[in-house]
Coordinates of C-alpha atoms in Angstrom, one line a residue:
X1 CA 0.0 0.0 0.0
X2 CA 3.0 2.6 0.8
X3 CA 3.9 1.9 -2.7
X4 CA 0.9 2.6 -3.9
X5 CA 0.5 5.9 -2.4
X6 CA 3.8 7.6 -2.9
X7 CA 3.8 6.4 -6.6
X8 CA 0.5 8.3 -7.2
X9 CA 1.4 11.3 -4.8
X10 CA 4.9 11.7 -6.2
X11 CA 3.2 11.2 -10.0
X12 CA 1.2 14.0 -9.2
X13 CA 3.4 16.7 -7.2
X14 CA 6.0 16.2 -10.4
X15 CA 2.9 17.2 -13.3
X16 CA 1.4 19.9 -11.1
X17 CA 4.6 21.8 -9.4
X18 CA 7.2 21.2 -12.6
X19 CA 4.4 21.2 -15.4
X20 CA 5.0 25.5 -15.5
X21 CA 8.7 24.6 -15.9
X22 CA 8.8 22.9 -18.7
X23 CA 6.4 25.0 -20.5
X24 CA 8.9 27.8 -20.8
X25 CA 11.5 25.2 -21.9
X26 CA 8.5 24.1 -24.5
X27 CA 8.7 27.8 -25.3
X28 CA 12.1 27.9 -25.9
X29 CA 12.2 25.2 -27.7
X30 CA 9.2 26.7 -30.2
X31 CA 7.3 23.8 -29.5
X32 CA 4.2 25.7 -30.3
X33 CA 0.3 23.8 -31.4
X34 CA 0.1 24.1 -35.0
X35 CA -3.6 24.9 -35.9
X36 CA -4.8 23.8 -38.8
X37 CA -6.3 26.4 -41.2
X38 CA -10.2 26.8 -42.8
X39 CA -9.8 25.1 -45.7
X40 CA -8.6 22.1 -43.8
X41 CA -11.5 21.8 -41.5
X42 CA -10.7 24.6 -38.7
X43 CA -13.0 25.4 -36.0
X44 CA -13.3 29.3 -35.9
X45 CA -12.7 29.4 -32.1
X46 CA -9.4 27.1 -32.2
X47 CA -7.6 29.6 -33.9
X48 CA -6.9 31.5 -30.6
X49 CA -5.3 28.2 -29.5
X50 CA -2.1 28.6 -32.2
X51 CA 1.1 28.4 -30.5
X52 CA -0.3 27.1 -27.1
X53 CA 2.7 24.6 -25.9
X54 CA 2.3 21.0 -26.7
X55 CA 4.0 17.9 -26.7
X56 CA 2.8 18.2 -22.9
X57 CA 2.6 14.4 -23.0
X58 CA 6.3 14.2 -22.3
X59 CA 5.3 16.0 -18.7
X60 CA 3.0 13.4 -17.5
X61 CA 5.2 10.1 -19.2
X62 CA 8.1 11.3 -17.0
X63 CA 6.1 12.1 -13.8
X64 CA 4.6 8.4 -14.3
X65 CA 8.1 6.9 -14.6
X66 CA 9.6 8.8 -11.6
X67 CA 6.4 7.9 -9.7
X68 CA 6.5 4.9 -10.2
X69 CA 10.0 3.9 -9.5
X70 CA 10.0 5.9 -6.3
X71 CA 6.7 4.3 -5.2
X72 CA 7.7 0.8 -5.7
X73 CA 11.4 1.4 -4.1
X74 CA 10.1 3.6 -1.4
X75 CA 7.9 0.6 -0.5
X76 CA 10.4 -2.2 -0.8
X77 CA 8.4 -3.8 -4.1
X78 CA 10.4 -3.9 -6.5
X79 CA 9.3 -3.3 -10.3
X80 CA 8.0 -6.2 -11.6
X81 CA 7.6 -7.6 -15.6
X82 CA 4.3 -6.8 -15.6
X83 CA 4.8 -3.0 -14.4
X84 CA 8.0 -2.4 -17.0
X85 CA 5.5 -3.7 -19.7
X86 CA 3.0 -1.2 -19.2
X87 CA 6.0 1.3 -19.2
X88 CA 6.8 0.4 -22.2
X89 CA 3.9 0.6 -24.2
X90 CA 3.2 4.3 -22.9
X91 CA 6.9 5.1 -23.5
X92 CA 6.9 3.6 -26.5
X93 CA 3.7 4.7 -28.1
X94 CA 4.3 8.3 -26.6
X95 CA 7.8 8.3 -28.5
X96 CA 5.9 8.0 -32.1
X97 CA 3.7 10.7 -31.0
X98 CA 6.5 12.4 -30.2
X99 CA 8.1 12.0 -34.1
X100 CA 4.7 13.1 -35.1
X101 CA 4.5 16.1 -32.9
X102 CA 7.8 17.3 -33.9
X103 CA 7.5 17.0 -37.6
X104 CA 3.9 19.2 -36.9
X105 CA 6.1 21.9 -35.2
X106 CA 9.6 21.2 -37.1
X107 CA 7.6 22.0 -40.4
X108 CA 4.7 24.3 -39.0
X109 CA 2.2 22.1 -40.8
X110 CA -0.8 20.8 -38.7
X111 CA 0.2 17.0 -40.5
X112 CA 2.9 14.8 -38.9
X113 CA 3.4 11.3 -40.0
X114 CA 1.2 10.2 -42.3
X115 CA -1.5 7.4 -41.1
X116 CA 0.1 3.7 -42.0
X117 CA 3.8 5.4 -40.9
X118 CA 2.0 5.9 -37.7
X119 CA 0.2 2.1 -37.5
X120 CA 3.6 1.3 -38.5
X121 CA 5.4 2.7 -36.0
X122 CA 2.9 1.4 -33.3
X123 CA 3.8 -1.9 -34.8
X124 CA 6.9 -2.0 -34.3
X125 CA 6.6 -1.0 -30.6
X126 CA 3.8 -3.8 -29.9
X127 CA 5.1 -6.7 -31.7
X128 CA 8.0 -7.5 -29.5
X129 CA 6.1 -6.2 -26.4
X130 CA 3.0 -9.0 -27.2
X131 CA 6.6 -11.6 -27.4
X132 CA 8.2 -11.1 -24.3
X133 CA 4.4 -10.5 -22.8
X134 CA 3.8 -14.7 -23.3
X135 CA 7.7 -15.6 -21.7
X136 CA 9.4 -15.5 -18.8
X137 CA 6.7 -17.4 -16.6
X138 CA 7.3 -17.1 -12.6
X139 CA 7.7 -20.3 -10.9
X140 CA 3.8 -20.9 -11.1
X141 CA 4.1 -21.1 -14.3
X142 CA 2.3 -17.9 -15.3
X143 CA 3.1 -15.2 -18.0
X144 CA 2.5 -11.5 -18.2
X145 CA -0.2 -11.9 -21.0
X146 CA -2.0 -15.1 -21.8
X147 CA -2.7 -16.9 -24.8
X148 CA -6.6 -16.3 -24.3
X149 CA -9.2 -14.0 -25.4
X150 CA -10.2 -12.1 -22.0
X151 CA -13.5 -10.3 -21.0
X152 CA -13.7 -10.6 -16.9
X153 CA -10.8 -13.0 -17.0
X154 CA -9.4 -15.5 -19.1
X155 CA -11.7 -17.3 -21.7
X156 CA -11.2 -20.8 -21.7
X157 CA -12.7 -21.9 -24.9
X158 CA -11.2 -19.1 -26.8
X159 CA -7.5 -20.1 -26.4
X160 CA -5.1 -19.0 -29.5
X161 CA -2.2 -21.8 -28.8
X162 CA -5.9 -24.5 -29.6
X163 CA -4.8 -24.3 -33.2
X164 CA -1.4 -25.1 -32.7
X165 CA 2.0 -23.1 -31.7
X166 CA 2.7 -21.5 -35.1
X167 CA -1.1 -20.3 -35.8
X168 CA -1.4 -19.7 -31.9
X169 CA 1.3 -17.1 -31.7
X170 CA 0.3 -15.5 -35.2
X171 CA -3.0 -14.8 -34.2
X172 CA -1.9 -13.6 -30.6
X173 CA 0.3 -11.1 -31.9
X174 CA -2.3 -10.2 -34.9
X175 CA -5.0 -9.7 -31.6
X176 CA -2.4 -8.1 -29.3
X177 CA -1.3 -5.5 -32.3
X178 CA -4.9 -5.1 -32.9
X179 CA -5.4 -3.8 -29.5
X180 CA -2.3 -2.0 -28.9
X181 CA -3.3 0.2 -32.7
X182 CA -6.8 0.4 -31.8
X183 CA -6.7 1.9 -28.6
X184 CA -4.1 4.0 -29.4
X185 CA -5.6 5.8 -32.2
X186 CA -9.4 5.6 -30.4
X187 CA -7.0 8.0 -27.8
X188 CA -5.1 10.2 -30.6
X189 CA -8.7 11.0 -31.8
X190 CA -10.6 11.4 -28.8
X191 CA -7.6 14.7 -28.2
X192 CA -9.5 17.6 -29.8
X193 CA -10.8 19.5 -26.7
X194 CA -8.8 21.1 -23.7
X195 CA -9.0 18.4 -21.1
X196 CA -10.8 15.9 -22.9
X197 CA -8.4 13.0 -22.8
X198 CA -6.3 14.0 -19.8
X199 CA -10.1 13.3 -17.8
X200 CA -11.3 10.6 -19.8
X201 CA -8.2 8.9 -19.1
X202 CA -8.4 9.4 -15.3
X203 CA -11.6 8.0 -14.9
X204 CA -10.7 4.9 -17.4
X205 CA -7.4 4.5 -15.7
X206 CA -8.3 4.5 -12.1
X207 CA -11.3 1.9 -13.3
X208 CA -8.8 -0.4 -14.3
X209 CA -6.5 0.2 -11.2
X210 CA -9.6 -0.6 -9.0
X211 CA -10.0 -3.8 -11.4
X212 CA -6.5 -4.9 -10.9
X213 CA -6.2 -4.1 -6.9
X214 CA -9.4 -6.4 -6.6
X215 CA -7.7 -9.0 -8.5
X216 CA -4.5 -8.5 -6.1
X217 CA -7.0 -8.8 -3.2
X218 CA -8.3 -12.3 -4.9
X219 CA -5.4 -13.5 -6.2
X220 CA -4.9 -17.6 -6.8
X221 CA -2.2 -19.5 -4.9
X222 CA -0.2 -21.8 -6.7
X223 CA -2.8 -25.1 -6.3
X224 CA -5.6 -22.6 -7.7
X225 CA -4.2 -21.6 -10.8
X226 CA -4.7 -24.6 -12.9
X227 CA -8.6 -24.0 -11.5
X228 CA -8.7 -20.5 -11.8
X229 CA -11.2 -20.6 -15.0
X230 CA -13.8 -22.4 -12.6
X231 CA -12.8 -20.3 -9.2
X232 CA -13.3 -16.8 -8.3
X233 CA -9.7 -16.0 -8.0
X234 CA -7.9 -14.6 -10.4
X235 CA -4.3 -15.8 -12.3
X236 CA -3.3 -12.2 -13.0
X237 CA 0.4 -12.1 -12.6
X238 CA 1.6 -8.7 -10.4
X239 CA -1.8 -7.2 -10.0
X240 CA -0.6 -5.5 -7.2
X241 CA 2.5 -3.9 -9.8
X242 CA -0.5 -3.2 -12.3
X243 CA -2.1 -1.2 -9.7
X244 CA 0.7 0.9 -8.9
X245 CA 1.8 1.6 -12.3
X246 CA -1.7 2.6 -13.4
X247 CA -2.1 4.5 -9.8
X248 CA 1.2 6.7 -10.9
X249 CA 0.0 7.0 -14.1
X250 CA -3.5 8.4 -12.9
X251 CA -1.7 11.0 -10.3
X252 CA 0.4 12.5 -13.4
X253 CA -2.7 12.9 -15.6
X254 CA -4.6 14.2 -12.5
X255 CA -1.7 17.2 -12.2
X256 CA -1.6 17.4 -15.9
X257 CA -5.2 18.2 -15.7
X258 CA -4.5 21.5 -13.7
X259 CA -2.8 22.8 -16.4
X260 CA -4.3 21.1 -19.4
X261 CA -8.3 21.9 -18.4
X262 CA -9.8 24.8 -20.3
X263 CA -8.5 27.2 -21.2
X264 CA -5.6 24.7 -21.1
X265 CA -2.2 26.4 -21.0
X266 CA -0.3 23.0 -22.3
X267 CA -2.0 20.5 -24.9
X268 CA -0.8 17.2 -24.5
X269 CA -0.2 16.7 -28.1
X270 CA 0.2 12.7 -29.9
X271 CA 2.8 12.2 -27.3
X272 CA 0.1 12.5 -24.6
X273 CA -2.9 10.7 -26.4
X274 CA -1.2 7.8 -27.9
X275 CA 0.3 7.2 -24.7
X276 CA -2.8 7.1 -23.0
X277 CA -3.8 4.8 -25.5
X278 CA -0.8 2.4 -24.4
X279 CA -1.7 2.2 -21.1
X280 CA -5.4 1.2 -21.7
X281 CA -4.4 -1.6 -23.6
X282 CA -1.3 -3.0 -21.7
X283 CA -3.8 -2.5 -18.8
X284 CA -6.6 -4.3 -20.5
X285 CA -4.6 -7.0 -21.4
X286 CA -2.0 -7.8 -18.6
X287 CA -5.4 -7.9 -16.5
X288 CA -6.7 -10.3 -19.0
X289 CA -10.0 -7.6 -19.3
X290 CA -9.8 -6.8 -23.2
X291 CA -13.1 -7.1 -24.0
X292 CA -14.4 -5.5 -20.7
X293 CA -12.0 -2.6 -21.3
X294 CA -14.5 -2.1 -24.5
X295 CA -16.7 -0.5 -21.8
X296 CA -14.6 0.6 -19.3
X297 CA -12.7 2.8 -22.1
X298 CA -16.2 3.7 -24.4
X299 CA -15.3 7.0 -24.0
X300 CA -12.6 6.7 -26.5
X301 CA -14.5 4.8 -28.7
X302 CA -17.2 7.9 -29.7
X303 CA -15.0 9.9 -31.7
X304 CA -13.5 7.0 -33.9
X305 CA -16.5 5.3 -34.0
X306 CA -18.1 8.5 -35.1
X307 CA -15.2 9.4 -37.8
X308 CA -16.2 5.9 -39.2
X309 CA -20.0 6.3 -39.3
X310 CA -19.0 9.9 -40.8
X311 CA -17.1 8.1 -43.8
X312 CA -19.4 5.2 -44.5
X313 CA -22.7 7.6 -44.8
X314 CA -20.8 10.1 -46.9
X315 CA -19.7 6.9 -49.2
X316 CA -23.5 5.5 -49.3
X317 CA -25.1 8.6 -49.4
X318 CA -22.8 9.9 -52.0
X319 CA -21.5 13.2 -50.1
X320 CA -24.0 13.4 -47.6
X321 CA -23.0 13.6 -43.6
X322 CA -24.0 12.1 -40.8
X323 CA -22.3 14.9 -38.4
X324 CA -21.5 18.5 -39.1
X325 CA -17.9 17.4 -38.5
X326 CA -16.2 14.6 -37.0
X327 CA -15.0 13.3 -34.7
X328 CA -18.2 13.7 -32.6
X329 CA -16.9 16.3 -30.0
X330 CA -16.4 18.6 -33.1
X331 CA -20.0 18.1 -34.8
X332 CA -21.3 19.5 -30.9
X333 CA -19.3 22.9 -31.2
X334 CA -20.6 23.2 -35.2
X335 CA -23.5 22.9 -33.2
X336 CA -23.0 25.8 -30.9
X337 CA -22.5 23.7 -27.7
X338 CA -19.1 25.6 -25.1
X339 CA -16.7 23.9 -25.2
X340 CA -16.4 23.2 -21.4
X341 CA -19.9 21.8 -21.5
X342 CA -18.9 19.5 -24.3
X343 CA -15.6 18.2 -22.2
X344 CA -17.7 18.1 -19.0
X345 CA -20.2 16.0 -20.0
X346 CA -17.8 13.7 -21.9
X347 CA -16.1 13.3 -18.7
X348 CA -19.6 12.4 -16.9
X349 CA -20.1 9.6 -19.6
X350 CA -16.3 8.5 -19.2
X351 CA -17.3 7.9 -15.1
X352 CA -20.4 6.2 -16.1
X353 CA -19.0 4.0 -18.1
X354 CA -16.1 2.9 -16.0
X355 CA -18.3 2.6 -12.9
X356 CA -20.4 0.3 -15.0
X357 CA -17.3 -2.0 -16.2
X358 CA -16.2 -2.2 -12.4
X359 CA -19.5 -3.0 -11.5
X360 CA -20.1 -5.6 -14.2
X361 CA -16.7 -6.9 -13.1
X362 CA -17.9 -7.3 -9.5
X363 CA -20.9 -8.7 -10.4
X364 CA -19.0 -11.5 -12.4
X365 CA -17.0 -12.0 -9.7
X366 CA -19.7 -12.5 -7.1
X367 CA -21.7 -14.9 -9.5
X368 CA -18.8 -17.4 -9.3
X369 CA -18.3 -16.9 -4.9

């Protein structure tokens, strides 16, 4: 528990006391949001945004990282695989937001890296993560991922290695890079509004740190894990490391918040979003919850899903749209909605829905005591 606490507390005394420090080295620097212009699809009002700092991402990936290793050192727990994996899909999705970031601000053009550099970049940061993710089993036996589709825990029917090693670990990476992409860019979209995905992400991370300190709580001992698809326990490996990392991760965001809500004085940029996005699905899938993170993280899914809808109507309705503009959040100021109302009540619907995927997750749980 002393972990626990002094990885979120010093997560979030590092975003909220240093955040005005780095802006003026983001100043410096020129690292300034490029906005795009009319005939690209502005908003009117986001003009007055131009040359806000961004890349603010970088603020809340190193207060998670210094967070985190304090917490777990202060409390004599050690990092653990699971923990360094989560790291390493937020560092490592947060570094190709970064590339695209600077190219925005390097060229003064609101486009980066194109969209399949992008998917590819994400690819190569998830493929060898989903590898080492299925090795280096503890003396139980048990791996940081598992070869199963997840919703509350692992499926049993719906195991990948059923169809043999080679197909097995094709279609486990094939799933795992699904995940990994699809998250991240749900995230990278979602980041239009001041605030929007800094809160989201608190409510859908501190969901998922509530999910995995429950499964610490009902962890399996060694003679239940070959009976933990019948049991109530759970054959998470580190929950208890999943909690802290996802605890530190929440106390950045929260600090980031202070600065990032509107009018927000830092944007977090595709360093911040993606990263976000990294987190959710090493979280969802170290905690063998991917499906149930479909709920627990539906806040994300509205924009994308509505960018979709948006491109599909236009295409059978041969230029008509669905939206005024998309993603969603954007069609509600064409609209005339404040922007603060529109982040506010995206943040209500972000709570709901990740009280509603802990409390399905309970309620699983309890069918099976």
């Amino acid at each position: 528990m002393r972990s626990l606490l002094t990885a979120a507390a010093i997560s979030l005394a590092f975003t909220l006391f240093l955040t005005p420090v780095f802006l003026r080295l983001f100043r410096r620097w020129g690292w300034g949001q490029i906005i795009r212009t009319p005939e690209d699809g502005n908003i009117p009002p986001h003009e007055a945004k131009r040359g806000t700092p961004t890349m603010g991402g970088v603020i809340f990936i190193l207060g998670t990282l210094v967070g985190y290793f304090i917490g777990t050192y202060a409390g004599n727990f050690p990092p653990t695989i699971s923990g360094l994996l989560v790291l390493w899909m937020m560092v490592g999705f947060g570094v190709v937001g970064f590339i695209d970031d600077y190219m925005k601000v390097h060229r003064q053009r609101s486009l980066g890296l194109t969209g399949w550099r992008k998917v590819l970049g994400q690819v190569i940061v998830i493929v060898p993560w989903a590898i080492v993710s299925l090795n280096f089993p503890n003396p139980a036996g048990q791996t940081p991922a598992s070869p199963y589709v997840s919703f509350f825990r692992d499926i049993p029917v719906l195991s990948f290695m059923a169809l043999g090693l080679i197909v097995g670990w094709i279609l486990y990476i094939l799933w795992v890079t699904f995940i990994g992409v699809a998250w991240s860019n749900s995230t990278n979209v979602t980041d239009g509004l001041d605030g929007l995905a800094a809160g989201s992400g608190i409510f859908t991370v501190a969901a998922m740190s509530l999910i995995t300190f429950w499964q610490f709580q009902q962890r399996c001992d060694s003679s239940d894990l070959v009976a933990s698809f019948q049991t109530a326990c759970y054959g998470t490996r580190n929950p208890l490391d999943l909690t802290i990392v996802a605890a530190a991760f929440v106390g950045a965001l929260v600090g980031f918040l202070w600065w990032n809500a509107p009018k927000a004085q830092v944007f977090m940029g595709d360093v911040g979003s993606m990263a976000i996005g990294g987190v959710i699905a090493a979280m969802s899938i170290l905690s063998r919850t991917e499906i149930l993170a479909v709920i627990v993280a539906g806040v994300f899914i509205i924009g994308p899903g509505s960018v979709i809808l948006q491109r599909y109507y236009f295409k059978l309705t041969r230029g008509k749209r669905l939206f005024l503009m998309s993603p969603f959040h954007h069609h509600l100021e064409m609209r005339g909605w404040p922007e603060t109302t529109i982040v506010v009540r995206m943040w209500i619907i972000a709570g709901m829905l990740a009280v509603t995927g802990v409390g399905a997750f309970y309620v699983e749980w309890l069918a099976r005591t």
